[in-house]
């Protein structure tokens, strides 16, 4: 059995563990997560291990990125299973701070990202979300000062926001994006998939199927607006309430008139029952 990772729950414990590695001249990669780990998270860990000698995984369900009507209280928390999976994946350190450690009494700082955080995708439906992500990711990066930090393309807009944030704050870290890991039927893995009823789970792969179909049609030069209208209708016919299905510039996330205007990314968000799913593909 792989040795259990060290678990740091306080900043002094985190700094001690990291200082030991840094003192030995070892490079460090950080993989931020909210726990309830699945194969998608573990693929980030594997990528992190290729990029650095040591890997620290943070597990923190960040209240700042949930709106009052969202699922913070019910978000799945599976720490024992997570730490076993991370041990098997060769992770040396888990950073698992409490909410009080991250947001001590008197905490009064906000970071309000713009640019890719204000393009009318996730930000239009979760207006509090990227400020919550920005503060927690900034704190995690400053706490750990990793050489590399790995984020999934699953949260594509978040990856763009974090890349911008690290550059704008001159944080000496390389932000690395990792491809989306999917179930065999194409559904992007997500901790929130656990909320789906069997019937919803059966409908859920529609998102990826439609994304791929739309990407192929756009690559064949079909008109983007019509392709996305038809795709959106198909998603709604499968029982989803569609938040957006859009084609955007793959790095700025700006709206595009035509496929010739740049590398394209198709992004979708939709609710099925009370569960909100997101996905995206390159064109
Ligand atoms: P979360 O725990 O949902 O906040 O996700 C932590 C990190 O794992 C984020 O960078 C996500 O983008 C990434 N991630 C989540 N699901 C997947 C997936 N299916 N494939 C790749 N990365 C993922």
PDB file of C-alpha atoms and ligand atoms in Angstrom:
ATOM      1  CA  UNK A   1       0.000   0.000   0.000  1.00  0.00           C
ATOM      2  CA  UNK A   2       1.204   3.502  -0.808  1.00  0.00           C
ATOM      3  CA  UNK A   3       2.208   5.619   2.210  1.00  0.00           C
ATOM      4  CA  UNK A   4      -0.589   7.911   3.396  1.00  0.00           C
ATOM      5  CA  UNK A   5      -0.035  11.548   2.410  1.00  0.00           C
ATOM      6  CA  UNK A   6       0.717  13.997   5.168  1.00  0.00           C
ATOM      7  CA  UNK A   7      -2.424  16.015   5.970  1.00  0.00           C
ATOM      8  CA  UNK A   8      -1.978  19.708   6.839  1.00  0.00           C
ATOM      9  CA  UNK A   9      -4.978  21.440   8.403  1.00  0.00           C
ATOM     10  CA  UNK A  10      -3.254  24.612   9.606  1.00  0.00           C
ATOM     11  CA  UNK A  11      -0.952  27.093   7.874  1.00  0.00           C
ATOM     12  CA  UNK A  12       2.066  26.333  10.092  1.00  0.00           C
ATOM     13  CA  UNK A  13       1.700  22.612   9.286  1.00  0.00           C
ATOM     14  CA  UNK A  14       1.403  23.409   5.564  1.00  0.00           C
ATOM     15  CA  UNK A  15       4.428  25.687   5.607  1.00  0.00           C
ATOM     16  CA  UNK A  16       6.526  23.131   7.532  1.00  0.00           C
ATOM     17  CA  UNK A  17       5.759  20.395   5.035  1.00  0.00           C
ATOM     18  CA  UNK A  18       6.417  22.613   2.018  1.00  0.00           C
ATOM     19  CA  UNK A  19       9.631  24.035   3.531  1.00  0.00           C
ATOM     20  CA  UNK A  20      10.998  20.512   3.869  1.00  0.00           C
ATOM     21  CA  UNK A  21      10.501  19.916   0.132  1.00  0.00           C
ATOM     22  CA  UNK A  22      11.737  23.320  -0.906  1.00  0.00           C
ATOM     23  CA  UNK A  23      14.789  22.954   1.346  1.00  0.00           C
ATOM     24  CA  UNK A  24      15.638  19.762  -0.510  1.00  0.00           C
ATOM     25  CA  UNK A  25      15.394  21.680  -3.792  1.00  0.00           C
ATOM     26  CA  UNK A  26      12.292  19.782  -4.906  1.00  0.00           C
ATOM     27  CA  UNK A  27       9.781  21.363  -7.306  1.00  0.00           C
ATOM     28  CA  UNK A  28       6.159  21.524  -6.175  1.00  0.00           C
ATOM     29  CA  UNK A  29       2.857  21.252  -8.058  1.00  0.00           C
ATOM     30  CA  UNK A  30      -0.484  22.259  -6.569  1.00  0.00           C
ATOM     31  CA  UNK A  31      -3.808  20.699  -7.592  1.00  0.00           C
ATOM     32  CA  UNK A  32      -6.718  22.663  -6.078  1.00  0.00           C
ATOM     33  CA  UNK A  33      -9.943  20.665  -5.572  1.00  0.00           C
ATOM     34  CA  UNK A  34     -13.145  20.663  -3.577  1.00  0.00           C
ATOM     35  CA  UNK A  35     -12.771  16.952  -2.831  1.00  0.00           C
ATOM     36  CA  UNK A  36     -15.288  14.218  -3.761  1.00  0.00           C
ATOM     37  CA  UNK A  37     -12.457  13.129  -6.013  1.00  0.00           C
ATOM     38  CA  UNK A  38     -12.972  11.186  -9.220  1.00  0.00           C
ATOM     39  CA  UNK A  39     -10.808  10.081 -12.136  1.00  0.00           C
ATOM     40  CA  UNK A  40     -10.832  13.657 -13.520  1.00  0.00           C
ATOM     41  CA  UNK A  41      -9.107  14.984 -10.408  1.00  0.00           C
ATOM     42  CA  UNK A  42      -6.680  12.051 -10.432  1.00  0.00           C
ATOM     43  CA  UNK A  43      -5.713  12.838 -14.028  1.00  0.00           C
ATOM     44  CA  UNK A  44      -4.749  16.337 -12.803  1.00  0.00           C
ATOM     45  CA  UNK A  45      -2.598  14.705 -10.127  1.00  0.00           C
ATOM     46  CA  UNK A  46      -0.878  12.520 -12.722  1.00  0.00           C
ATOM     47  CA  UNK A  47      -0.164  15.556 -14.882  1.00  0.00           C
ATOM     48  CA  UNK A  48       1.126  17.389 -11.789  1.00  0.00           C
ATOM     49  CA  UNK A  49       3.487  14.516 -11.026  1.00  0.00           C
ATOM     50  CA  UNK A  50       4.948  14.793 -14.514  1.00  0.00           C
ATOM     51  CA  UNK A  51       5.508  18.536 -14.013  1.00  0.00           C
ATOM     52  CA  UNK A  52       7.009  18.554 -10.502  1.00  0.00           C
ATOM     53  CA  UNK A  53       8.799  16.293  -8.026  1.00  0.00           C
ATOM     54  CA  UNK A  54       6.183  16.796  -5.292  1.00  0.00           C
ATOM     55  CA  UNK A  55       2.417  17.240  -5.421  1.00  0.00           C
ATOM     56  CA  UNK A  56       0.158  18.962  -2.913  1.00  0.00           C
ATOM     57  CA  UNK A  57      -3.596  18.577  -3.395  1.00  0.00           C
ATOM     58  CA  UNK A  58      -5.858  21.056  -1.647  1.00  0.00           C
ATOM     59  CA  UNK A  59      -9.309  19.930  -0.575  1.00  0.00           C
ATOM     60  CA  UNK A  60     -11.492  22.858   0.368  1.00  0.00           C
ATOM     61  CA  UNK A  61     -15.173  23.395  -0.365  1.00  0.00           C
ATOM     62  CA  UNK A  62     -15.022  27.143  -0.781  1.00  0.00           C
ATOM     63  CA  UNK A  63     -18.141  28.861   0.586  1.00  0.00           C
ATOM     64  CA  UNK A  64     -17.214  32.086  -1.224  1.00  0.00           C
ATOM     65  CA  UNK A  65     -17.977  30.586  -4.636  1.00  0.00           C
ATOM     66  CA  UNK A  66     -21.458  29.310  -3.755  1.00  0.00           C
ATOM     67  CA  UNK A  67     -24.532  31.566  -3.794  1.00  0.00           C
ATOM     68  CA  UNK A  68     -26.967  31.160  -0.866  1.00  0.00           C
ATOM     69  CA  UNK A  69     -29.340  29.147  -3.088  1.00  0.00           C
ATOM     70  CA  UNK A  70     -26.568  26.784  -4.278  1.00  0.00           C
ATOM     71  CA  UNK A  71     -25.386  23.434  -2.940  1.00  0.00           C
ATOM     72  CA  UNK A  72     -22.606  24.389  -0.457  1.00  0.00           C
ATOM     73  CA  UNK A  73     -24.172  22.533   2.495  1.00  0.00           C
ATOM     74  CA  UNK A  74     -24.957  19.441   0.425  1.00  0.00           C
ATOM     75  CA  UNK A  75     -21.778  19.371  -1.648  1.00  0.00           C
ATOM     76  CA  UNK A  76     -20.388  15.808  -1.360  1.00  0.00           C
ATOM     77  CA  UNK A  77     -17.613  15.477   1.234  1.00  0.00           C
ATOM     78  CA  UNK A  78     -15.681  12.182   1.108  1.00  0.00           C
ATOM     79  CA  UNK A  79     -12.381  12.935   2.815  1.00  0.00           C
ATOM     80  CA  UNK A  80     -11.417   9.348   3.760  1.00  0.00           C
ATOM     81  CA  UNK A  81     -11.944   7.989   0.272  1.00  0.00           C
ATOM     82  CA  UNK A  82     -10.187  11.059  -1.173  1.00  0.00           C
ATOM     83  CA  UNK A  83      -7.073  10.626   0.953  1.00  0.00           C
ATOM     84  CA  UNK A  84      -6.879   6.909   0.048  1.00  0.00           C
ATOM     85  CA  UNK A  85      -7.141   7.745  -3.661  1.00  0.00           C
ATOM     86  CA  UNK A  86      -4.464  10.434  -3.298  1.00  0.00           C
ATOM     87  CA  UNK A  87      -2.164   8.033  -1.436  1.00  0.00           C
ATOM     88  CA  UNK A  88      -2.496   5.555  -4.305  1.00  0.00           C
ATOM     89  CA  UNK A  89      -1.771   8.376  -6.770  1.00  0.00           C
ATOM     90  CA  UNK A  90       1.516   9.219  -5.030  1.00  0.00           C
ATOM     91  CA  UNK A  91       0.478  12.543  -3.499  1.00  0.00           C
ATOM     92  CA  UNK A  92       2.722  13.588  -0.610  1.00  0.00           C
ATOM     93  CA  UNK A  93       0.618  16.286   1.001  1.00  0.00           C
ATOM     94  CA  UNK A  94      -3.053  17.176   1.372  1.00  0.00           C
ATOM     95  CA  UNK A  95      -3.880  20.763   2.313  1.00  0.00           C
ATOM     96  CA  UNK A  96      -7.267  20.616   4.032  1.00  0.00           C
ATOM     97  CA  UNK A  97      -7.899  23.924   5.789  1.00  0.00           C
ATOM     98  CA  UNK A  98     -11.096  24.698   7.677  1.00  0.00           C
ATOM     99  CA  UNK A  99     -13.354  27.548   6.583  1.00  0.00           C
ATOM    100  CA  UNK A 100     -12.128  29.508   9.642  1.00  0.00           C
ATOM    101  CA  UNK A 101      -8.503  29.018   8.593  1.00  0.00           C
ATOM    102  CA  UNK A 102      -9.211  30.319   5.093  1.00  0.00           C
ATOM    103  CA  UNK A 103     -11.594  33.086   6.151  1.00  0.00           C
ATOM    104  CA  UNK A 104     -10.567  34.137   9.648  1.00  0.00           C
ATOM    105  CA  UNK A 105     -12.803  36.511  11.608  1.00  0.00           C
ATOM    106  CA  UNK A 106     -12.389  39.996  10.171  1.00  0.00           C
ATOM    107  CA  UNK A 107     -11.577  38.726   6.680  1.00  0.00           C
ATOM    108  CA  UNK A 108     -12.337  41.688   4.426  1.00  0.00           C
ATOM    109  CA  UNK A 109     -10.617  41.359   1.061  1.00  0.00           C
ATOM    110  CA  UNK A 110     -12.189  40.832  -2.327  1.00  0.00           C
ATOM    111  CA  UNK A 111     -10.657  40.163  -5.713  1.00  0.00           C
ATOM    112  CA  UNK A 112     -12.974  40.960  -8.588  1.00  0.00           C
ATOM    113  CA  UNK A 113     -11.664  39.488 -11.834  1.00  0.00           C
ATOM    114  CA  UNK A 114     -12.661  40.988 -15.168  1.00  0.00           C
ATOM    115  CA  UNK A 115     -11.719  40.060 -18.740  1.00  0.00           C
ATOM    116  CA  UNK A 116     -12.541  36.351 -19.144  1.00  0.00           C
ATOM    117  CA  UNK A 117     -14.565  36.543 -15.900  1.00  0.00           C
ATOM    118  CA  UNK A 118     -17.007  38.985 -17.531  1.00  0.00           C
ATOM    119  CA  UNK A 119     -17.993  37.499 -20.856  1.00  0.00           C
ATOM    120  CA  UNK A 120     -21.568  36.422 -20.189  1.00  0.00           C
ATOM    121  CA  UNK A 121     -21.027  32.675 -19.672  1.00  0.00           C
ATOM    122  CA  UNK A 122     -20.796  31.268 -16.096  1.00  0.00           C
ATOM    123  CA  UNK A 123     -20.611  34.838 -14.780  1.00  0.00           C
ATOM    124  CA  UNK A 124     -24.090  35.575 -16.162  1.00  0.00           C
ATOM    125  CA  UNK A 125     -25.642  32.685 -14.250  1.00  0.00           C
ATOM    126  CA  UNK A 126     -23.399  32.633 -11.152  1.00  0.00           C
ATOM    127  CA  UNK A 127     -22.543  36.325 -10.606  1.00  0.00           C
ATOM    128  CA  UNK A 128     -20.720  35.674  -7.290  1.00  0.00           C
ATOM    129  CA  UNK A 129     -18.728  32.723  -8.645  1.00  0.00           C
ATOM    130  CA  UNK A 130     -15.481  34.110 -10.075  1.00  0.00           C
ATOM    131  CA  UNK A 131     -14.851  36.514  -7.199  1.00  0.00           C
ATOM    132  CA  UNK A 132     -15.101  33.460  -4.924  1.00  0.00           C
ATOM    133  CA  UNK A 133     -12.778  31.450  -7.150  1.00  0.00           C
ATOM    134  CA  UNK A 134     -10.328  34.352  -7.464  1.00  0.00           C
ATOM    135  CA  UNK A 135      -9.929  34.875  -3.732  1.00  0.00           C
ATOM    136  CA  UNK A 136      -9.559  31.197  -2.905  1.00  0.00           C
ATOM    137  CA  UNK A 137      -7.161  30.440  -5.765  1.00  0.00           C
ATOM    138  CA  UNK A 138      -5.072  33.513  -4.904  1.00  0.00           C
ATOM    139  CA  UNK A 139      -4.881  32.371  -1.294  1.00  0.00           C
ATOM    140  CA  UNK A 140      -4.000  28.779  -2.236  1.00  0.00           C
ATOM    141  CA  UNK A 141      -1.269  29.956  -4.620  1.00  0.00           C
ATOM    142  CA  UNK A 142       0.228  32.329  -2.035  1.00  0.00           C
ATOM    143  CA  UNK A 143      -0.032  29.729   0.755  1.00  0.00           C
ATOM    144  CA  UNK A 144       1.669  26.992  -1.277  1.00  0.00           C
ATOM    145  CA  UNK A 145       3.850  29.039  -3.695  1.00  0.00           C
ATOM    146  CA  UNK A 146       3.987  26.080  -6.100  1.00  0.00           C
ATOM    147  CA  UNK A 147       6.081  26.035  -9.262  1.00  0.00           C
ATOM    148  CA  UNK A 148       3.089  24.697 -11.177  1.00  0.00           C
ATOM    149  CA  UNK A 149      -0.665  24.626 -10.541  1.00  0.00           C
ATOM    150  CA  UNK A 150      -2.961  22.318 -12.513  1.00  0.00           C
ATOM    151  CA  UNK A 151      -6.592  23.125 -13.386  1.00  0.00           C
ATOM    152  CA  UNK A 152      -9.048  21.154 -15.519  1.00  0.00           C
ATOM    153  CA  UNK A 153     -10.411  22.296 -18.870  1.00  0.00           C
ATOM    154  CA  UNK A 154     -13.727  20.977 -17.519  1.00  0.00           C
ATOM    155  CA  UNK A 155     -14.107  24.437 -15.952  1.00  0.00           C
ATOM    156  CA  UNK A 156     -12.829  26.172 -19.059  1.00  0.00           C
ATOM    157  CA  UNK A 157     -13.781  29.744 -18.184  1.00  0.00           C
ATOM    158  CA  UNK A 158     -12.278  29.240 -14.713  1.00  0.00           C
ATOM    159  CA  UNK A 159      -9.003  28.077 -16.296  1.00  0.00           C
ATOM    160  CA  UNK A 160      -8.885  31.290 -18.365  1.00  0.00           C
ATOM    161  CA  UNK A 161      -9.722  33.439 -15.312  1.00  0.00           C
ATOM    162  CA  UNK A 162      -7.043  31.764 -13.174  1.00  0.00           C
ATOM    163  CA  UNK A 163      -4.421  32.069 -15.927  1.00  0.00           C
ATOM    164  CA  UNK A 164      -5.173  35.810 -16.174  1.00  0.00           C
ATOM    165  CA  UNK A 165      -5.196  36.217 -12.387  1.00  0.00           C
ATOM    166  CA  UNK A 166      -1.787  34.570 -11.909  1.00  0.00           C
ATOM    167  CA  UNK A 167      -0.297  36.743 -14.658  1.00  0.00           C
ATOM    168  CA  UNK A 168      -1.897  39.959 -13.371  1.00  0.00           C
ATOM    169  CA  UNK A 169      -0.713  39.353  -9.789  1.00  0.00           C
ATOM    170  CA  UNK A 170       2.810  38.409 -10.964  1.00  0.00           C
ATOM    171  CA  UNK A 171       2.529  35.077  -9.157  1.00  0.00           C
ATOM    172  CA  UNK A 172       5.611  33.030 -10.042  1.00  0.00           C
ATOM    173  CA  UNK A 173       3.622  29.929 -10.975  1.00  0.00           C
ATOM    174  CA  UNK A 174       2.924  28.156 -14.247  1.00  0.00           C
ATOM    175  CA  UNK A 175      -0.792  27.504 -14.691  1.00  0.00           C
ATOM    176  CA  UNK A 176      -1.326  24.253 -16.584  1.00  0.00           C
ATOM    177  CA  UNK A 177      -4.646  23.116 -18.114  1.00  0.00           C
ATOM    178  CA  UNK A 178      -5.602  19.434 -18.185  1.00  0.00           C
ATOM    179  CA  UNK A 179      -7.999  17.766 -20.664  1.00  0.00           C
ATOM    180  CA  UNK A 180     -11.506  16.696 -19.614  1.00  0.00           C
ATOM    181  CA  UNK A 181     -11.899  13.127 -18.375  1.00  0.00           C
ATOM    182  CA  UNK A 182     -15.216  11.515 -19.374  1.00  0.00           C
ATOM    183  CA  UNK A 183     -17.312   8.500 -18.504  1.00  0.00           C
ATOM    184  CA  UNK A 184     -17.443   5.875 -21.277  1.00  0.00           C
ATOM    185  CA  UNK A 185     -20.718   7.370 -22.557  1.00  0.00           C
ATOM    186  CA  UNK A 186     -19.109  10.815 -22.879  1.00  0.00           C
ATOM    187  CA  UNK A 187     -20.476  12.534 -19.766  1.00  0.00           C
ATOM    188  CA  UNK A 188     -17.756  14.769 -18.294  1.00  0.00           C
ATOM    189  CA  UNK A 189     -16.847  13.479 -14.843  1.00  0.00           C
ATOM    190  CA  UNK A 190     -18.028  15.780 -12.062  1.00  0.00           C
ATOM    191  CA  UNK A 191     -18.568  15.485  -8.338  1.00  0.00           C
ATOM    192  CA  UNK A 192     -22.085  16.784  -9.019  1.00  0.00           C
ATOM    193  CA  UNK A 193     -22.939  13.780 -11.239  1.00  0.00           C
ATOM    194  CA  UNK A 194     -23.660  11.990  -7.945  1.00  0.00           C
ATOM    195  CA  UNK A 195     -26.815  14.125  -7.661  1.00  0.00           C
ATOM    196  CA  UNK A 196     -28.338  12.676 -10.866  1.00  0.00           C
ATOM    197  CA  UNK A 197     -31.268  10.238 -10.725  1.00  0.00           C
ATOM    198  CA  UNK A 198     -30.911   7.173 -13.006  1.00  0.00           C
ATOM    199  CA  UNK A 199     -33.185   8.851 -15.552  1.00  0.00           C
ATOM    200  CA  UNK A 200     -31.236  12.123 -15.462  1.00  0.00           C
ATOM    201  CA  UNK A 201     -27.965  10.209 -15.651  1.00  0.00           C
ATOM    202  CA  UNK A 202     -29.234   8.483 -18.803  1.00  0.00           C
ATOM    203  CA  UNK A 203     -30.032  11.861 -20.414  1.00  0.00           C
ATOM    204  CA  UNK A 204     -26.805  13.585 -19.287  1.00  0.00           C
ATOM    205  CA  UNK A 205     -24.482  12.407 -22.125  1.00  0.00           C
ATOM    206  CA  UNK A 206     -26.641  14.479 -24.504  1.00  0.00           C
ATOM    207  CA  UNK A 207     -24.519  17.510 -23.610  1.00  0.00           C
ATOM    208  CA  UNK A 208     -21.298  16.048 -24.977  1.00  0.00           C
ATOM    209  CA  UNK A 209     -23.032  14.411 -27.929  1.00  0.00           C
ATOM    210  CA  UNK A 210     -24.520  17.760 -28.975  1.00  0.00           C
ATOM    211  CA  UNK A 211     -21.225  19.602 -28.399  1.00  0.00           C
ATOM    212  CA  UNK A 212     -19.389  17.168 -30.675  1.00  0.00           C
ATOM    213  CA  UNK A 213     -22.139  17.344 -33.285  1.00  0.00           C
ATOM    214  CA  UNK A 214     -22.054  21.172 -33.262  1.00  0.00           C
ATOM    215  CA  UNK A 215     -18.241  21.251 -33.420  1.00  0.00           C
ATOM    216  CA  UNK A 216     -18.303  18.966 -36.472  1.00  0.00           C
ATOM    217  CA  UNK A 217     -20.970  21.076 -38.211  1.00  0.00           C
ATOM    218  CA  UNK A 218     -19.069  24.326 -37.539  1.00  0.00           C
ATOM    219  CA  UNK A 219     -15.850  22.722 -38.766  1.00  0.00           C
ATOM    220  CA  UNK A 220     -17.791  21.915 -41.988  1.00  0.00           C
ATOM    221  CA  UNK A 221     -18.522  25.654 -42.263  1.00  0.00           C
ATOM    222  CA  UNK A 222     -22.198  25.497 -41.340  1.00  0.00           C
ATOM    223  CA  UNK A 223     -23.578  28.752 -39.967  1.00  0.00           C
ATOM    224  CA  UNK A 224     -22.732  28.992 -36.242  1.00  0.00           C
ATOM    225  CA  UNK A 225     -26.007  30.594 -35.111  1.00  0.00           C
ATOM    226  CA  UNK A 226     -28.152  27.929 -36.766  1.00  0.00           C
ATOM    227  CA  UNK A 227     -25.950  25.051 -35.542  1.00  0.00           C
ATOM    228  CA  UNK A 228     -26.171  26.306 -31.958  1.00  0.00           C
ATOM    229  CA  UNK A 229     -29.954  26.896 -32.171  1.00  0.00           C
ATOM    230  CA  UNK A 230     -30.501  23.338 -33.287  1.00  0.00           C
ATOM    231  CA  UNK A 231     -28.065  21.994 -30.687  1.00  0.00           C
ATOM    232  CA  UNK A 232     -29.786  23.955 -27.927  1.00  0.00           C
ATOM    233  CA  UNK A 233     -33.172  22.601 -28.990  1.00  0.00           C
ATOM    234  CA  UNK A 234     -31.816  19.058 -28.845  1.00  0.00           C
ATOM    235  CA  UNK A 235     -30.478  19.616 -25.322  1.00  0.00           C
ATOM    236  CA  UNK A 236     -33.848  20.981 -24.182  1.00  0.00           C
ATOM    237  CA  UNK A 237     -35.670  18.070 -25.830  1.00  0.00           C
ATOM    238  CA  UNK A 238     -33.574  15.719 -23.642  1.00  0.00           C
ATOM    239  CA  UNK A 239     -35.077  17.351 -20.525  1.00  0.00           C
ATOM    240  CA  UNK A 240     -32.491  20.058 -19.766  1.00  0.00           C
ATOM    241  CA  UNK A 241     -33.098  23.692 -19.018  1.00  0.00           C
ATOM    242  CA  UNK A 242     -30.397  25.384 -21.104  1.00  0.00           C
ATOM    243  CA  UNK A 243     -28.363  28.236 -19.577  1.00  0.00           C
ATOM    244  CA  UNK A 244     -26.126  28.683 -22.620  1.00  0.00           C
ATOM    245  CA  UNK A 245     -24.658  26.915 -25.627  1.00  0.00           C
ATOM    246  CA  UNK A 246     -22.110  29.231 -27.213  1.00  0.00           C
ATOM    247  CA  UNK A 247     -19.138  29.367 -29.550  1.00  0.00           C
ATOM    248  CA  UNK A 248     -16.392  31.622 -28.209  1.00  0.00           C
ATOM    249  CA  UNK A 249     -12.793  32.535 -28.927  1.00  0.00           C
ATOM    250  CA  UNK A 250     -10.773  29.770 -27.254  1.00  0.00           C
ATOM    251  CA  UNK A 251      -8.573  32.080 -25.174  1.00  0.00           C
ATOM    252  CA  UNK A 252     -10.361  35.429 -24.735  1.00  0.00           C
ATOM    253  CA  UNK A 253     -13.837  33.813 -24.668  1.00  0.00           C
ATOM    254  CA  UNK A 254     -15.019  36.787 -26.740  1.00  0.00           C
ATOM    255  CA  UNK A 255     -18.046  36.410 -29.003  1.00  0.00           C
ATOM    256  CA  UNK A 256     -17.184  35.624 -32.622  1.00  0.00           C
ATOM    257  CA  UNK A 257     -18.952  36.431 -35.859  1.00  0.00           C
ATOM    258  CA  UNK A 258     -17.521  33.514 -37.786  1.00  0.00           C
ATOM    259  CA  UNK A 259     -15.295  30.484 -37.356  1.00  0.00           C
ATOM    260  CA  UNK A 260     -12.566  32.322 -39.270  1.00  0.00           C
ATOM    261  CA  UNK A 261     -12.172  34.808 -36.385  1.00  0.00           C
ATOM    262  CA  UNK A 262     -10.063  32.511 -34.278  1.00  0.00           C
ATOM    263  CA  UNK A 263      -9.703  29.166 -32.559  1.00  0.00           C
ATOM    264  CA  UNK A 264     -13.163  28.270 -31.265  1.00  0.00           C
ATOM    265  CA  UNK A 265     -14.401  26.630 -28.113  1.00  0.00           C
ATOM    266  CA  UNK A 266     -17.992  25.487 -27.669  1.00  0.00           C
ATOM    267  CA  UNK A 267     -19.268  25.810 -24.104  1.00  0.00           C
ATOM    268  CA  UNK A 268     -22.509  24.593 -22.588  1.00  0.00           C
ATOM    269  CA  UNK A 269     -24.259  24.845 -19.226  1.00  0.00           C
ATOM    270  CA  UNK A 270     -27.650  23.309 -18.511  1.00  0.00           C
ATOM    271  CA  UNK A 271     -29.746  22.166 -15.570  1.00  0.00           C
ATOM    272  CA  UNK A 272     -31.391  18.803 -15.349  1.00  0.00           C
ATOM    273  CA  UNK A 273     -33.722  18.719 -12.368  1.00  0.00           C
ATOM    274  CA  UNK A 274     -31.784  20.662  -9.746  1.00  0.00           C
ATOM    275  CA  UNK A 275     -28.342  19.669 -10.992  1.00  0.00           C
ATOM    276  CA  UNK A 276     -26.391  22.078 -13.154  1.00  0.00           C
ATOM    277  CA  UNK A 277     -23.864  20.533 -15.546  1.00  0.00           C
ATOM    278  CA  UNK A 278     -21.196  22.228 -17.692  1.00  0.00           C
ATOM    279  CA  UNK A 279     -19.051  20.937 -20.541  1.00  0.00           C
ATOM    280  CA  UNK A 280     -17.018  22.215 -23.479  1.00  0.00           C
ATOM    281  CA  UNK A 281     -15.108  21.072 -26.559  1.00  0.00           C
ATOM    282  CA  UNK A 282     -12.593  22.556 -28.983  1.00  0.00           C
ATOM    283  CA  UNK A 283     -13.680  23.014 -32.590  1.00  0.00           C
TER     284      UNK A 283
HETATM  285  P1  LIG B   1     -13.593  20.720  -8.360  1.00  0.00           P
HETATM  286  O1  LIG B   1     -13.251  19.782  -7.257  1.00  0.00           O
HETATM  287  O2  LIG B   1     -14.855  20.372  -9.076  1.00  0.00           O
HETATM  288  O3  LIG B   1     -13.490  22.170  -7.968  1.00  0.00           O
HETATM  289  O4  LIG B   1     -12.482  20.518  -9.456  1.00  0.00           O
HETATM  290  C1  LIG B   1     -11.122  20.639  -9.133  1.00  0.00           C
HETATM  291  C2  LIG B   1     -10.329  20.656 -10.401  1.00  0.00           C
HETATM  292  O5  LIG B   1     -10.549  19.446 -11.117  1.00  0.00           O
HETATM  293  C3  LIG B   1     -10.724  21.802 -11.341  1.00  0.00           C
HETATM  294  O6  LIG B   1      -9.554  22.345 -11.927  1.00  0.00           O
HETATM  295  C4  LIG B   1     -11.577  21.103 -12.361  1.00  0.00           C
HETATM  296  O7  LIG B   1     -11.571  21.743 -13.615  1.00  0.00           O
HETATM  297  C5  LIG B   1     -10.919  19.753 -12.446  1.00  0.00           C
HETATM  298  N1  LIG B   1     -11.848  18.751 -12.950  1.00  0.00           N
HETATM  299  C6  LIG B   1     -13.078  18.454 -12.471  1.00  0.00           C
HETATM  300  N2  LIG B   1     -13.663  17.521 -13.231  1.00  0.00           N
HETATM  301  C7  LIG B   1     -12.796  17.216 -14.227  1.00  0.00           C
HETATM  302  C8  LIG B   1     -12.816  16.331 -15.341  1.00  0.00           C
HETATM  303  N3  LIG B   1     -13.856  15.552 -15.602  1.00  0.00           N
HETATM  304  N4  LIG B   1     -11.745  16.293 -16.157  1.00  0.00           N
HETATM  305  C9  LIG B   1     -10.665  17.093 -15.910  1.00  0.00           C
HETATM  306  N5  LIG B   1     -10.579  17.944 -14.875  1.00  0.00           N
HETATM  307  C10 LIG B   1     -11.625  18.006 -14.053  1.00  0.00           C
END
